[in-house]
Short mmCIF file of C-alpha atoms and ligand atoms in Angstrom, two decimals:
data_model
loop_
_atom_site.label_atom_id
_atom_site.label_comp_id
_atom_site.label_asym_id
_atom_site.label_seq_id
_atom_site.Cartn_x
_atom_site.Cartn_y
_atom_site.Cartn_z
CA UNK A 915 -52.37 12.78 -87.90
CA UNK A 916 -53.87 15.46 -90.21
CA UNK A 917 -55.84 13.48 -92.59
CA UNK A 918 -56.36 14.74 -96.28
CA UNK A 919 -53.76 17.35 -96.08
CA UNK A 920 -50.93 17.14 -98.67
CA UNK A 921 -48.35 16.64 -95.82
CA UNK A 922 -49.01 14.04 -93.13
CA UNK A 923 -47.48 13.32 -90.01
CA UNK A 924 -46.64 10.09 -88.43
CA UNK A 925 -45.08 8.93 -85.04
CA UNK A 926 -43.22 6.19 -87.09
CA UNK A 927 -43.05 5.62 -90.68
CA UNK A 928 -41.55 2.66 -92.09
CA UNK A 929 -40.42 2.76 -95.95
CA UNK A 930 -40.95 -0.74 -97.52
CA UNK A 931 -43.09 -3.88 -96.95
CA UNK A 932 -40.92 -6.54 -97.22
CA UNK A 933 -40.37 -9.13 -94.25
CA UNK A 934 -38.39 -6.41 -92.69
CA UNK A 935 -40.70 -3.54 -93.21
CA UNK A 936 -44.04 -5.34 -92.75
CA UNK A 937 -42.80 -7.00 -89.48
CA UNK A 938 -41.24 -3.64 -88.11
CA UNK A 939 -44.71 -1.88 -88.71
CA UNK A 940 -46.71 -4.90 -86.89
CA UNK A 941 -44.63 -5.08 -84.14
CA UNK A 942 -44.42 -1.23 -83.63
CA UNK A 943 -48.07 -0.98 -83.71
CA UNK A 944 -48.72 -3.87 -81.39
CA UNK A 945 -46.44 -1.69 -79.16
CA UNK A 946 -48.38 1.11 -79.39
CA UNK A 947 -46.78 3.16 -82.11
CA UNK A 948 -48.83 5.05 -84.60
CA UNK A 949 -47.18 3.72 -88.00
CA UNK A 950 -47.55 4.68 -91.38
CA UNK A 951 -46.03 2.08 -94.12
CA UNK A 952 -45.00 3.61 -97.52
CA UNK A 953 -44.64 0.84 -100.31
CA UNK A 954 -43.81 1.73 -103.90
CA UNK A 955 -45.70 -1.14 -105.31
CA UNK A 956 -49.20 -2.05 -105.64
CA UNK A 957 -48.81 -5.39 -103.67
CA UNK A 958 -47.48 -5.80 -100.27
CA UNK A 959 -44.73 -8.40 -99.35
CA UNK A 960 -41.41 -7.18 -101.15
CA UNK A 961 -39.20 -9.10 -103.23
CA UNK A 962 -39.35 -12.07 -100.87
CA UNK A 963 -42.85 -12.47 -101.19
CA UNK A 964 -43.60 -11.13 -104.44
CA UNK A 965 -40.63 -12.32 -106.62
CA UNK A 966 -37.95 -14.16 -104.15
CA UNK A 967 -38.37 -16.96 -101.65
CA UNK A 968 -41.88 -17.57 -101.92
CA UNK A 969 -42.56 -18.00 -105.81
CA UNK A 970 -39.12 -19.55 -106.03
CA UNK A 971 -40.02 -22.23 -103.20
CA UNK A 972 -43.46 -22.87 -104.86
CA UNK A 973 -41.65 -23.78 -108.25
CA UNK A 974 -38.98 -25.63 -106.31
CA UNK A 975 -41.78 -27.74 -104.75
CA UNK A 976 -43.11 -28.61 -108.54
CA UNK A 977 -39.64 -29.40 -109.70
CA UNK A 978 -39.14 -31.81 -106.97
CA UNK A 979 -42.30 -33.68 -107.45
CA UNK A 980 -41.14 -34.20 -111.14
CA UNK A 981 -38.02 -35.50 -109.85
CA UNK A 982 -39.49 -37.26 -107.12
CA UNK A 983 -41.46 -39.20 -109.68
CA UNK A 984 -38.53 -40.16 -111.71
CA UNK A 985 -36.59 -41.47 -108.58
CA UNK A 986 -39.40 -43.48 -107.85
CA UNK A 987 -38.71 -45.67 -110.41
CA UNK A 988 -36.02 -47.45 -108.16
CA UNK A 989 -38.99 -48.72 -105.58
CA UNK A 990 -40.95 -49.97 -108.75
CA UNK A 991 -43.34 -47.41 -109.10
CA UNK A 992 -43.40 -46.07 -112.71
CA UNK A 993 -44.79 -43.16 -113.84
CA UNK A 994 -45.23 -41.47 -117.35
CA UNK A 995 -43.23 -38.25 -118.52
CA UNK A 996 -45.12 -35.29 -116.77
CA UNK A 997 -47.45 -33.17 -118.87
CA UNK A 998 -46.69 -29.59 -117.84
CA UNK A 999 -49.50 -27.05 -117.92
CA UNK A 1000 -47.17 -23.84 -117.66
CA UNK A 1001 -50.33 -21.98 -117.42
CA UNK A 1002 -51.76 -23.62 -114.62
CA UNK A 1003 -48.06 -23.89 -112.86
CA UNK A 1004 -48.22 -20.24 -113.33
CA UNK A 1005 -51.64 -19.53 -111.72
CA UNK A 1006 -50.86 -21.84 -108.58
CA UNK A 1007 -47.61 -20.03 -108.01
CA UNK A 1008 -49.51 -16.45 -108.23
CA UNK A 1009 -52.29 -17.86 -106.17
CA UNK A 1010 -49.75 -18.76 -103.34
CA UNK A 1011 -48.46 -15.14 -103.51
CA UNK A 1012 -51.32 -13.51 -103.57
CA UNK A 1013 -52.96 -15.15 -100.51
CA UNK A 1014 -49.62 -14.42 -98.50
CA UNK A 1015 -49.82 -10.68 -99.56
CA UNK A 1016 -53.22 -10.41 -98.93
CA UNK A 1017 -52.58 -11.74 -95.55
CA UNK A 1018 -49.83 -9.00 -94.70
CA UNK A 1019 -52.18 -6.25 -95.97
CA UNK A 1020 -54.95 -7.73 -93.44
CA UNK A 1021 -52.49 -8.06 -90.66
CA UNK A 1022 -51.37 -4.17 -91.10
CA UNK A 1023 -54.95 -3.16 -91.40
CA UNK A 1024 -56.25 -5.04 -88.35
CA UNK A 1025 -53.36 -3.30 -86.59
CA UNK A 1026 -54.49 0.40 -87.82
CA UNK A 1027 -51.44 0.80 -89.89
CA UNK A 1028 -51.89 3.23 -92.65
CA UNK A 1029 -50.36 1.94 -96.07
CA UNK A 1030 -49.45 4.71 -98.57
CA UNK A 1031 -48.64 3.48 -101.89
CA UNK A 1032 -45.47 5.48 -103.48
CA UNK A 1033 -42.20 6.35 -103.59
CA UNK A 1034 -40.35 7.92 -100.55
CA UNK A 1035 -37.47 9.85 -100.43
CA UNK A 1036 -35.93 11.70 -97.08
CA UNK A 1037 -35.80 15.58 -97.15
CA UNK A 1038 -34.21 15.93 -93.44
CA UNK A 1039 -34.09 14.05 -90.19
CA UNK A 1040 -37.84 14.13 -89.70
CA UNK A 1041 -39.27 14.63 -93.10
CA UNK A 1042 -39.75 12.70 -96.35
CA UNK A 1043 -41.43 13.41 -99.68
CA UNK A 1044 -43.54 10.77 -101.34
CA UNK A 1045 -44.05 10.69 -105.07
CA UNK A 1046 -46.79 8.95 -106.62
CA UNK A 1047 -49.34 9.09 -103.92
CA UNK A 1048 -52.08 11.49 -102.83
CA UNK A 1049 -49.87 12.73 -99.95
CA UNK A 1050 -46.74 14.66 -101.18
CA UNK A 1051 -45.11 14.09 -97.89
CA UNK A 1052 -44.62 13.23 -94.14
CA UNK A 1053 -43.31 14.62 -91.07
CA UNK A 1054 -42.09 11.84 -88.86
CA UNK A 1055 -40.49 11.39 -85.33
CA UNK A 1056 -38.70 8.14 -86.37
CA UNK A 1057 -38.24 6.48 -89.56
CA UNK A 1058 -37.26 2.74 -90.46
CA UNK A 1059 -35.74 2.40 -93.73
CA UNK A 1060 -36.45 -1.35 -95.06
CA UNK A 1061 -36.18 -0.91 -99.13
CA UNK A 1062 -34.17 -4.18 -99.76
CA UNK A 1063 -32.08 -4.99 -102.65
CA UNK A 1064 -32.47 -5.42 -106.35
CA UNK A 1065 -31.01 -7.51 -109.01
CA UNK A 1066 -27.20 -6.69 -109.99
CA UNK A 1067 -27.63 -6.15 -113.87
CA UNK A 1068 -25.59 -8.54 -116.09
CA UNK A 1069 -23.97 -6.26 -119.10
CA UNK A 1070 -26.10 -5.81 -121.66
CA UNK A 1071 -28.82 -7.79 -120.37
CA UNK A 1072 -31.52 -5.60 -121.34
CA UNK A 1073 -30.55 -5.12 -125.08
CA UNK A 1074 -29.72 -9.07 -125.33
CA UNK A 1075 -33.17 -10.12 -123.56
CA UNK A 1076 -31.33 -11.84 -120.98
CA UNK A 1077 -33.47 -12.70 -117.93
CA UNK A 1078 -32.83 -11.63 -114.28
CA UNK A 1079 -34.27 -14.27 -111.67
CA UNK A 1080 -37.51 -11.98 -111.46
CA UNK A 1081 -38.25 -12.42 -115.12
CA UNK A 1082 -37.15 -16.24 -114.82
CA UNK A 1083 -39.69 -16.72 -111.94
CA UNK A 1084 -42.41 -15.69 -114.04
CA UNK A 1085 -41.78 -18.59 -116.11
CA UNK A 1086 -42.20 -17.14 -119.50
CA UNK A 1087 -41.60 -20.54 -121.35
CA UNK A 1088 -39.25 -23.65 -120.71
CA UNK A 1089 -36.59 -23.04 -122.88
CA UNK A 1090 -34.81 -26.18 -124.24
CA UNK A 1091 -31.11 -25.18 -123.84
CA UNK A 1092 -30.87 -22.49 -120.96
CA UNK A 1093 -27.59 -20.81 -120.03
CA UNK A 1094 -27.44 -20.08 -116.41
CA UNK A 1095 -24.61 -17.45 -115.38
CA UNK A 1096 -24.00 -17.39 -111.50
CA UNK A 1097 -23.89 -20.58 -109.08
CA UNK A 1098 -24.76 -18.81 -106.13
CA UNK A 1099 -28.23 -18.92 -104.32
CA UNK A 1100 -30.45 -17.86 -107.19
CA UNK A 1101 -28.82 -19.60 -110.24
CA UNK A 1102 -28.86 -22.85 -108.45
CA UNK A 1103 -32.31 -22.87 -107.01
CA UNK A 1104 -33.73 -21.51 -110.48
CA UNK A 1105 -31.61 -23.69 -112.43
CA UNK A 1106 -32.96 -26.70 -110.53
CA UNK A 1107 -36.64 -25.44 -111.50
CA UNK A 1108 -35.96 -25.14 -115.14
CA UNK A 1109 -34.15 -28.39 -115.27
CA UNK A 1110 -36.86 -30.35 -113.45
CA UNK A 1111 -39.28 -28.76 -115.87
CA UNK A 1112 -37.22 -30.14 -118.86
CA UNK A 1113 -34.75 -27.51 -119.74
CA UNK A 1114 -31.33 -28.58 -120.35
CA UNK A 1115 -29.14 -26.14 -118.04
CA UNK A 1116 -25.49 -25.06 -118.78
CA UNK A 1117 -24.27 -23.27 -115.45
CA UNK A 1118 -21.42 -20.81 -115.74
CA UNK A 1119 -19.74 -19.68 -112.39
CA UNK A 1120 -16.76 -17.72 -112.13
CA UNK A 1121 -15.57 -18.94 -108.85
CA UNK A 1122 -13.77 -22.45 -108.60
CA UNK A 1123 -16.81 -23.71 -106.67
CA UNK A 1124 -20.39 -23.09 -106.44
CA UNK A 1125 -22.12 -20.91 -103.54
CA UNK A 1126 -19.39 -18.86 -101.73
CA UNK A 1127 -19.18 -19.14 -98.16
CA UNK A 1128 -20.56 -22.77 -97.68
CA UNK A 1129 -18.06 -25.28 -96.40
CA UNK A 1130 -16.74 -27.35 -99.69
CA UNK A 1131 -17.53 -30.76 -97.97
CA UNK A 1132 -21.48 -29.92 -97.77
CA UNK A 1133 -21.25 -27.90 -101.51
CA UNK A 1134 -19.51 -30.81 -102.97
CA UNK A 1135 -22.84 -32.90 -102.69
CA UNK A 1136 -24.77 -30.13 -104.21
CA UNK A 1137 -22.26 -29.93 -107.32
CA UNK A 1138 -22.92 -33.51 -107.64
CA UNK A 1139 -26.65 -33.29 -107.61
CA UNK A 1140 -26.02 -30.23 -110.30
CA UNK A 1141 -23.75 -32.36 -112.59
CA UNK A 1142 -26.54 -34.96 -112.50
CA UNK A 1143 -29.43 -32.83 -113.53
CA UNK A 1144 -27.64 -29.99 -115.64
CA UNK A 1145 -26.40 -30.47 -119.19
CA UNK A 1146 -22.88 -28.90 -117.85
CA UNK A 1147 -21.37 -27.32 -114.81
CA UNK A 1148 -18.50 -24.99 -115.73
CA UNK A 1149 -16.73 -23.44 -112.81
CA UNK A 1150 -13.77 -21.45 -112.98
CA UNK A 1151 -15.44 -20.20 -116.36
CA UNK A 1152 -16.77 -16.80 -117.82
CA UNK A 1153 -19.07 -15.61 -120.46
CA UNK A 1154 -16.64 -13.88 -122.51
CA UNK A 1155 -19.07 -13.02 -125.20
CA UNK A 1156 -22.93 -13.39 -125.92
CA UNK A 1157 -24.69 -12.55 -129.21
CA UNK A 1158 -28.08 -13.32 -130.47
CA UNK A 1159 -28.53 -15.67 -133.45
CA UNK A 1160 -31.61 -16.39 -134.88
CA UNK A 1161 -34.21 -16.92 -132.17
CA UNK A 1162 -31.26 -17.88 -129.65
CA UNK A 1163 -27.88 -17.07 -128.80
CA UNK A 1164 -24.68 -18.26 -129.10
CA UNK A 1165 -22.34 -17.78 -126.04
CA UNK A 1166 -18.23 -17.92 -125.86
CA UNK A 1167 -17.14 -19.25 -122.45
CA UNK A 1168 -13.69 -18.81 -121.38
CA UNK A 1169 -12.59 -22.07 -119.31
CA UNK A 1170 -9.84 -21.97 -116.29
CA UNK A 1171 -7.24 -23.11 -118.72
CA UNK A 1172 -8.07 -20.20 -121.33
CA UNK A 1173 -9.67 -22.44 -123.66
CA UNK A 1174 -12.69 -20.79 -125.18
CA UNK A 1175 -15.65 -22.89 -125.81
CA UNK A 1176 -18.72 -21.95 -127.85
CA UNK A 1177 -22.43 -23.44 -127.22
CA UNK A 1178 -25.79 -22.37 -128.64
CA UNK A 1179 -28.86 -21.75 -126.05
CA UNK A 1180 -32.21 -20.68 -126.55
CA UNK A 1181 -32.57 -18.69 -123.55
CA UNK A 1182 -29.65 -16.78 -120.94
CA UNK A 1183 -30.56 -16.42 -117.37
CA UNK A 1184 -28.00 -14.33 -115.12
CA UNK A 1185 -28.08 -14.20 -111.55
CA UNK A 1186 -24.97 -12.63 -110.45
CA UNK A 1187 -25.61 -10.76 -107.20
CA UNK A 1188 -28.03 -8.40 -105.39
CA UNK A 1189 -26.99 -4.76 -104.43
CA UNK A 1190 -28.65 -2.78 -101.82
CA UNK A 1191 -31.65 -0.05 -102.87
CA UNK A 1192 -29.88 2.91 -101.09
CA UNK A 1193 -28.84 4.90 -103.77
CA UNK A 1194 -32.24 6.88 -104.60
CA UNK A 1195 -33.41 7.36 -100.89
CA UNK A 1196 -32.12 10.85 -100.14
CA UNK A 1197 -29.66 9.71 -97.66
CA UNK A 1198 -27.12 12.81 -98.31
CA UNK A 1199 -29.79 15.23 -97.28
CA UNK A 1200 -29.36 14.03 -93.89
CA UNK A 1201 -25.64 12.78 -94.11
CA UNK A 1202 -25.91 8.81 -93.73
CA UNK A 1203 -22.89 7.83 -95.65
CA UNK A 1204 -23.11 4.24 -97.34
CA UNK A 1205 -20.26 1.68 -97.48
CA UNK A 1206 -18.46 1.15 -100.52
CA UNK A 1207 -20.87 -1.42 -101.67
CA UNK A 1208 -23.89 0.83 -100.81
CA UNK A 1209 -25.07 -0.51 -97.19
CA UNK A 1210 -25.82 1.67 -94.31
CA UNK A 1211 -23.78 1.29 -91.29
CA UNK A 1212 -26.10 0.56 -88.22
CA UNK A 1213 -25.61 -0.04 -84.47
CA UNK A 1214 -27.24 -3.06 -82.58
CA UNK A 1215 -30.51 -1.29 -82.34
CA UNK A 1216 -30.34 -0.96 -86.32
CA UNK A 1217 -30.31 2.96 -85.65
CA UNK A 1218 -28.27 5.03 -88.03
CA UNK A 1219 -25.97 7.96 -87.50
CA UNK A 1220 -28.78 9.83 -87.60
CA UNK A 1221 -30.99 8.92 -84.52
CA UNK A 1222 -34.16 9.34 -85.80
CA UNK A 1223 -33.31 6.94 -88.60
CA UNK A 1224 -33.26 3.03 -88.57
CA UNK A 1225 -32.13 0.82 -91.31
CA UNK A 1226 -33.26 -3.02 -91.35
CA UNK A 1227 -32.67 -5.88 -93.99
CA UNK A 1228 -30.79 -5.86 -97.10
CA UNK A 1229 -29.64 -2.55 -96.85
CA UNK A 1230 -27.68 -3.07 -94.10
CA UNK A 1231 -24.23 -4.87 -93.85
CA UNK A 1232 -24.59 -8.77 -93.62
CA UNK A 1233 -26.24 -11.35 -95.50
CA UNK A 1234 -29.31 -10.36 -97.26
CA UNK A 1235 -31.72 -12.75 -95.93
CA UNK A 1236 -35.20 -12.04 -95.24
CA UNK A 1237 -35.00 -13.73 -91.71
CA UNK A 1238 -32.25 -11.45 -90.64
CA UNK A 1239 -34.44 -8.60 -92.09
CA UNK A 1240 -37.58 -9.51 -89.60
CA UNK A 1241 -35.23 -10.10 -86.57
CA UNK A 1242 -33.79 -6.35 -87.09
CA UNK A 1243 -37.45 -5.43 -88.04
CA UNK A 1244 -38.45 -6.50 -84.43
CA UNK A 1245 -35.37 -5.31 -82.52
CA UNK A 1246 -35.80 -1.69 -84.24
CA UNK A 1247 -39.57 -1.47 -83.56
CA UNK A 1248 -38.80 -2.70 -79.86
CA UNK A 1249 -36.24 0.01 -79.11
CA UNK A 1250 -38.24 2.85 -80.84
CA UNK A 1251 -40.92 1.96 -78.30
CA UNK A 1252 -38.35 2.02 -75.21
CA UNK A 1253 -37.91 -1.85 -75.01
CA UNK A 1254 -34.23 -2.89 -74.12
CA UNK A 1255 -34.02 -4.89 -77.50
CA UNK A 1256 -30.70 -5.47 -79.30
CA UNK A 1257 -29.55 -7.54 -82.62
CA UNK A 1258 -27.22 -9.67 -80.45
CA UNK A 1259 -27.98 -12.91 -82.27
CA UNK A 1260 -25.08 -15.24 -82.48
CA UNK A 1261 -26.09 -16.83 -85.70
CA UNK A 1262 -28.15 -16.03 -88.99
CA UNK A 1263 -28.94 -19.45 -90.56
CA UNK A 1264 -28.27 -19.87 -94.22
CA UNK A 1265 -30.28 -22.05 -96.26
CA UNK A 1266 -29.86 -22.63 -99.97
CA UNK A 1267 -33.41 -24.83 -101.21
CA UNK A 1268 -31.37 -26.90 -103.89
CA UNK A 1269 -32.13 -30.56 -104.08
CA UNK A 1270 -30.67 -31.80 -101.58
CA UNK A 1271 -30.84 -28.69 -99.56
CA UNK A 1272 -27.55 -27.14 -97.89
CA UNK A 1273 -27.82 -25.06 -94.60
CA UNK A 1274 -25.44 -23.99 -92.32
CA UNK A 1275 -25.43 -21.74 -88.88
CA UNK A 1276 -22.86 -20.12 -86.69
CA UNK A 1277 -19.13 -20.51 -87.60
CA UNK A 1278 -18.31 -22.56 -90.76
CA UNK A 1279 -15.61 -25.02 -90.67
CA UNK A 1280 -13.71 -22.77 -93.25
CA UNK A 1281 -13.87 -19.87 -90.89
CA UNK A 1282 -12.97 -21.88 -87.71
CA UNK A 1283 -9.62 -23.15 -89.51
CA UNK A 1284 -8.79 -19.95 -91.14
CA UNK A 1285 -9.11 -18.43 -87.44
CA UNK A 1286 -6.66 -20.86 -86.35
CA UNK A 1287 -8.83 -21.90 -83.47
CA UNK A 1288 -8.87 -25.52 -82.31
CA UNK A 1289 -12.17 -27.45 -83.08
CA UNK A 1290 -13.77 -30.46 -82.91
CA UNK A 1291 -16.04 -31.43 -85.93
CA UNK A 1292 -18.45 -34.33 -85.81
CA UNK A 1293 -19.40 -35.57 -89.22
CA UNK A 1294 -22.50 -38.04 -89.52
CA UNK A 1295 -23.17 -39.69 -92.76
CA UNK A 1296 -26.68 -39.65 -93.91
CA UNK A 1297 -26.16 -43.28 -95.58
CA UNK A 1298 -26.18 -44.21 -91.78
CA UNK A 1299 -29.62 -42.67 -91.10
CA UNK A 1300 -32.77 -44.91 -90.98
CA UNK A 1301 -35.00 -41.81 -92.06
CA UNK A 1302 -32.88 -40.81 -95.13
CA UNK A 1303 -32.75 -44.80 -96.08
CA UNK A 1304 -36.51 -44.84 -95.71
CA UNK A 1305 -36.95 -41.69 -98.14
CA UNK A 1306 -34.25 -42.91 -100.85
CA UNK A 1307 -31.97 -39.83 -99.82
CA UNK A 1308 -29.26 -41.01 -98.28
CA UNK A 1309 -26.80 -38.47 -99.91
CA UNK A 1310 -25.26 -35.72 -97.58
CA UNK A 1311 -24.44 -35.16 -94.19
CA UNK A 1312 -24.89 -33.26 -90.95
CA UNK A 1313 -21.87 -31.96 -89.02
CA UNK A 1314 -21.39 -30.07 -85.83
CA UNK A 1315 -18.35 -27.79 -85.01
CA UNK A 1316 -17.67 -27.52 -81.50
CA UNK A 1317 -14.99 -26.30 -79.01
CA UNK A 1318 -12.74 -29.41 -78.15
CA UNK A 1319 -12.33 -28.33 -74.39
CA UNK A 1320 -15.49 -26.85 -73.41
CA UNK A 1321 -17.80 -28.99 -76.22
CA UNK A 1322 -19.71 -25.74 -76.80
CA UNK A 1323 -21.26 -25.98 -80.14
CA UNK A 1324 -19.73 -23.39 -82.47
CA UNK A 1325 -21.41 -23.90 -85.81
CA UNK A 1326 -23.65 -26.55 -87.48
CA UNK A 1327 -23.69 -27.39 -91.33
CA UNK A 1328 -25.60 -29.88 -93.44
CA UNK A 1329 -26.73 -31.11 -96.87
CA UNK A 1330 -29.40 -33.44 -97.31
CA UNK A 1331 -33.00 -33.95 -98.38
CA UNK A 1332 -35.02 -31.43 -96.31
CA UNK A 1333 -32.45 -30.21 -93.95
CA UNK A 1334 -33.88 -26.56 -94.39
CA UNK A 1335 -36.12 -27.85 -91.59
CA UNK A 1336 -33.25 -29.01 -89.23
CA UNK A 1337 -31.07 -26.12 -89.33
CA UNK A 1338 -33.25 -24.27 -86.46
CA UNK A 1339 -32.19 -26.58 -84.00
CA UNK A 1340 -28.52 -25.53 -84.60
CA UNK A 1341 -29.65 -22.25 -84.42
CA UNK A 1342 -31.22 -22.71 -81.19
CA UNK A 1343 -28.23 -24.56 -79.70
CA UNK A 1344 -25.79 -21.82 -80.62
CA UNK A 1345 -28.41 -18.93 -79.18
CA UNK A 1346 -28.86 -21.04 -75.78
CA UNK A 1347 -25.15 -21.45 -75.72
CA UNK A 1348 -25.27 -25.41 -75.85
CA UNK A 1349 -22.65 -28.22 -75.80
CA UNK A 1350 -22.72 -31.48 -77.61
CA UNK A 1351 -23.91 -33.13 -74.35
CA UNK A 1352 -27.34 -31.04 -74.72
CA UNK A 1353 -27.89 -32.33 -78.34
CA UNK A 1354 -26.71 -35.76 -77.28
CA UNK A 1355 -29.21 -36.18 -74.44
CA UNK A 1356 -32.12 -34.56 -75.92
CA UNK A 1357 -34.22 -37.40 -77.14
CA UNK A 1358 -34.58 -36.93 -81.07
CA UNK A 1359 -37.79 -38.76 -82.42
CA UNK A 1360 -37.16 -41.83 -84.52
CA UNK A 1361 -36.85 -42.24 -87.33
CA UNK A 1362 -36.41 -38.56 -88.40
CA UNK A 1363 -33.73 -36.72 -90.25
CA UNK A 1364 -33.63 -34.68 -87.03
CA UNK A 1365 -31.56 -37.44 -85.43
CA UNK A 1366 -28.32 -36.77 -87.50
CA UNK A 1367 -27.89 -33.57 -85.35
CA UNK A 1368 -27.78 -35.67 -82.31
CA UNK A 1369 -25.78 -38.35 -83.88
CA UNK A 1370 -23.25 -35.82 -85.21
CA UNK A 1371 -22.89 -34.46 -81.61
CA UNK A 1372 -21.94 -38.15 -80.72
CA UNK A 1373 -19.41 -38.22 -83.41
CA UNK A 1374 -17.64 -35.09 -82.12
CA UNK A 1375 -17.73 -36.10 -78.73
CA UNK A 1376 -16.38 -39.50 -79.57
CA UNK A 1377 -19.47 -41.75 -78.63
CA UNK A 1378 -21.23 -42.47 -81.61
CA UNK A 1379 -23.18 -45.64 -81.69
CA UNK A 1380 -24.36 -45.80 -85.04
CA UNK A 1381 -20.90 -45.58 -86.98
CA UNK A 1382 -18.18 -48.29 -86.71
CA UNK A 1383 -16.01 -47.55 -83.52
CA UNK A 1384 -12.94 -45.36 -84.55
CA UNK A 1385 -9.69 -47.06 -84.04
P1 NAD B 1449 -25.07 -14.78 -105.20
O1 NAD B 1449 -24.00 -13.60 -104.68
O2 NAD B 1449 -25.43 -15.59 -104.27
O3 NAD B 1449 -24.21 -15.51 -106.25
C1 NAD B 1449 -23.96 -15.08 -107.45
C2 NAD B 1449 -22.81 -15.95 -107.93
O4 NAD B 1449 -22.58 -15.32 -109.33
C3 NAD B 1449 -21.38 -15.84 -107.29
O5 NAD B 1449 -21.19 -17.51 -107.13
C4 NAD B 1449 -20.16 -15.26 -108.39
O6 NAD B 1449 -19.06 -15.85 -108.48
C5 NAD B 1449 -21.05 -15.57 -109.75
N1 NAD B 1449 -20.96 -14.81 -110.85
C6 NAD B 1449 -20.79 -13.25 -110.66
N2 NAD B 1449 -20.49 -12.40 -111.85
C7 NAD B 1449 -20.36 -13.46 -112.60
C8 NAD B 1449 -20.10 -13.75 -114.08
N3 NAD B 1449 -19.93 -12.49 -115.01
N4 NAD B 1449 -20.10 -14.88 -114.73
C9 NAD B 1449 -20.16 -16.24 -113.78
N5 NAD B 1449 -20.53 -15.93 -112.51
C10 NAD B 1449 -20.54 -14.92 -111.97
O7 NAD B 1449 -25.96 -13.84 -105.72
P2 NAD B 1449 -27.37 -14.64 -106.00
O8 NAD B 1449 -27.65 -16.04 -106.61
O9 NAD B 1449 -27.73 -13.44 -107.32
O10 NAD B 1449 -28.43 -14.11 -104.93
C11 NAD B 1449 -28.40 -12.86 -104.35
C12 NAD B 1449 -28.49 -12.87 -103.04
O11 NAD B 1449 -29.99 -12.96 -102.71
C13 NAD B 1449 -28.10 -14.08 -102.26
O12 NAD B 1449 -26.54 -13.65 -101.78
C14 NAD B 1449 -28.76 -14.28 -101.18
O13 NAD B 1449 -28.43 -13.62 -100.21
C15 NAD B 1449 -29.89 -13.58 -101.69
N6 NAD B 1449 -30.93 -15.11 -101.72
C16 NAD B 1449 -31.11 -16.37 -100.66
C17 NAD B 1449 -31.84 -17.02 -101.15
C18 NAD B 1449 -32.08 -18.05 -99.96
O14 NAD B 1449 -31.85 -17.78 -98.68
N7 NAD B 1449 -32.39 -19.59 -100.22
C19 NAD B 1449 -32.34 -17.45 -102.11
C20 NAD B 1449 -32.17 -16.99 -103.51
C21 NAD B 1449 -31.31 -15.45 -103.03
#
C-alpha cells in the first residue's frame, strides 16, 4: 500500500462496517489478507448497531421491565407507576451503542485493518472513488460490498414530520397518542417500546394480519398481546390522509369495509419496509445489474457477475437480517482467501423481539402446506410447560414441523416469552439434518423453556407425556 498518496491500493476493500462489512474485514484479516474498510459514517457498526437491532433491543428491555413490574401485581408484588427519565434512558442506550461500536473499532485496529471514513463508489472492476476522505480513490484486487439498507420513505414524511424508525429510536419524546403505520418487524418492536413507556399506540397495517411470512398460529399470540398493549390494532386498513392540526395530526384511515374513520394523534411513525443501498454505488460502471427491488444477484460464494466484486447482507436477495450478513461475510472472506467456503445454509432464523417474542427457522407450516408436501407438526402449548408457568408466561407455543416418514426436521416455529434464545436449537437441528428422535433423546434441563422443543418433537412423534394422550 502506498501511504499518503491520493490513490491507495488494497488487496481487499470492504465497503460498509455493519455486521456484514466488519465481520468480513475481521475474517479476511485473520486469513492473512491486507484489508481496507471504508465507512461513510463517523461511527462503526452500521444500522444494526447504531440505529437498529442494538438500540431497539435496549429500549425493548426497558419497556419489558415496566410491563414486568405491572404483571408482578398478579404475584402479590405491587410497584408504583414508573417515573421515566428519558434523558437517562437515552444516555443508557447511547452507552450500550458506543461501547459496542468502540469494540468494533478496537477489533479492526488490532488486526491491522485500515479504516477510511468516506463514501465509496465503484469506478471499474478494480477501482473505486472515495468522497470525503483524505484519499480520493483506491485500486483493489477484490471488493466486498456491504452497504446495507435504509428506511423506505413514507409519502411526505419529511414535510409532515413523520418519524422513521431511526428518529423514533432516538426517543425525542413519549407522545400521548402515537399513530404507527406498518405492522412488520420494526413497527411492532417499536410500537411495544412506546406503549411500554406510556404512549397510546394505534397500529395501522395494510395486510389482513401482522408480520407477513410468519405462521398465523404464532402471529395470533402476538396480535393478542398488541391488542392488550395498544389502543387499537387496525389490520386490513390504510391511512388515506394525514394532516397537521395544531401541535398534532389528524389521520383518515380506511377500514376493510371501506369505512373511513378519523383520529387525532400527537405523533406519527411509519415503518413500511427497507430498501437496499445499491443506487449510488457505481454498479453501472462495472455492468452489475440489480433486481427489480434493487438487490445485487450473487452466487453461493457471494460473488457478483464481476469476479472481483462480492456483495453481502441487505443488498443481496433474501431476508434483511444481520445474522445472514455475518454468515455471508465469513463465506466471502474465506472464499477470497482460497478456502472452500459457501453459503449452503439450510435455514436463516427469523426473530421478532415483540413481547411475547416470535421466532421461526426452516420451512414454515404455511410454506409446507402450500407446497403440498406431507408434514407432521408437533405443537406444544406453553401452558403445559413448568418453566413458563413459574414465570407467569404461559402464553404461546413451540412447534416442530417434520417429514412424516423419515422424521427429518423441516422447520421450527415458536412464540413465547424469551423464545429468541431457543430458536438456535431448531436451526442447529436443521443444519445437522436432525430427526425428531434427536431432539427427543437429548436431555433438556428442567425446568427451562428449552424443554418445549423436546416436547414438541415428542408430540410430532406421537409420544408426548406432558399432554393428554391423543384418542
Ligand atoms: P416489514 O417489511 O417487516 O414490515 C412493513 C409492514 O408495513 C408490512 O407488514 C406492510 O404490509 C406494511 N405496510 C407497508 N406500507 C404500508 C402502508 N402504507 N400502510 C400500512 N401498512 C403498510 O418492514 P419493517 O418493519 O420496516 O422492517 C424492515 C426490515 O428490517 C424487516 O424486513 C427485517 O428484515 C428488518 N428488521 C429485522 C428485525 C429483527 O430481526 N428483529 C427488526 C427490525 C427490522
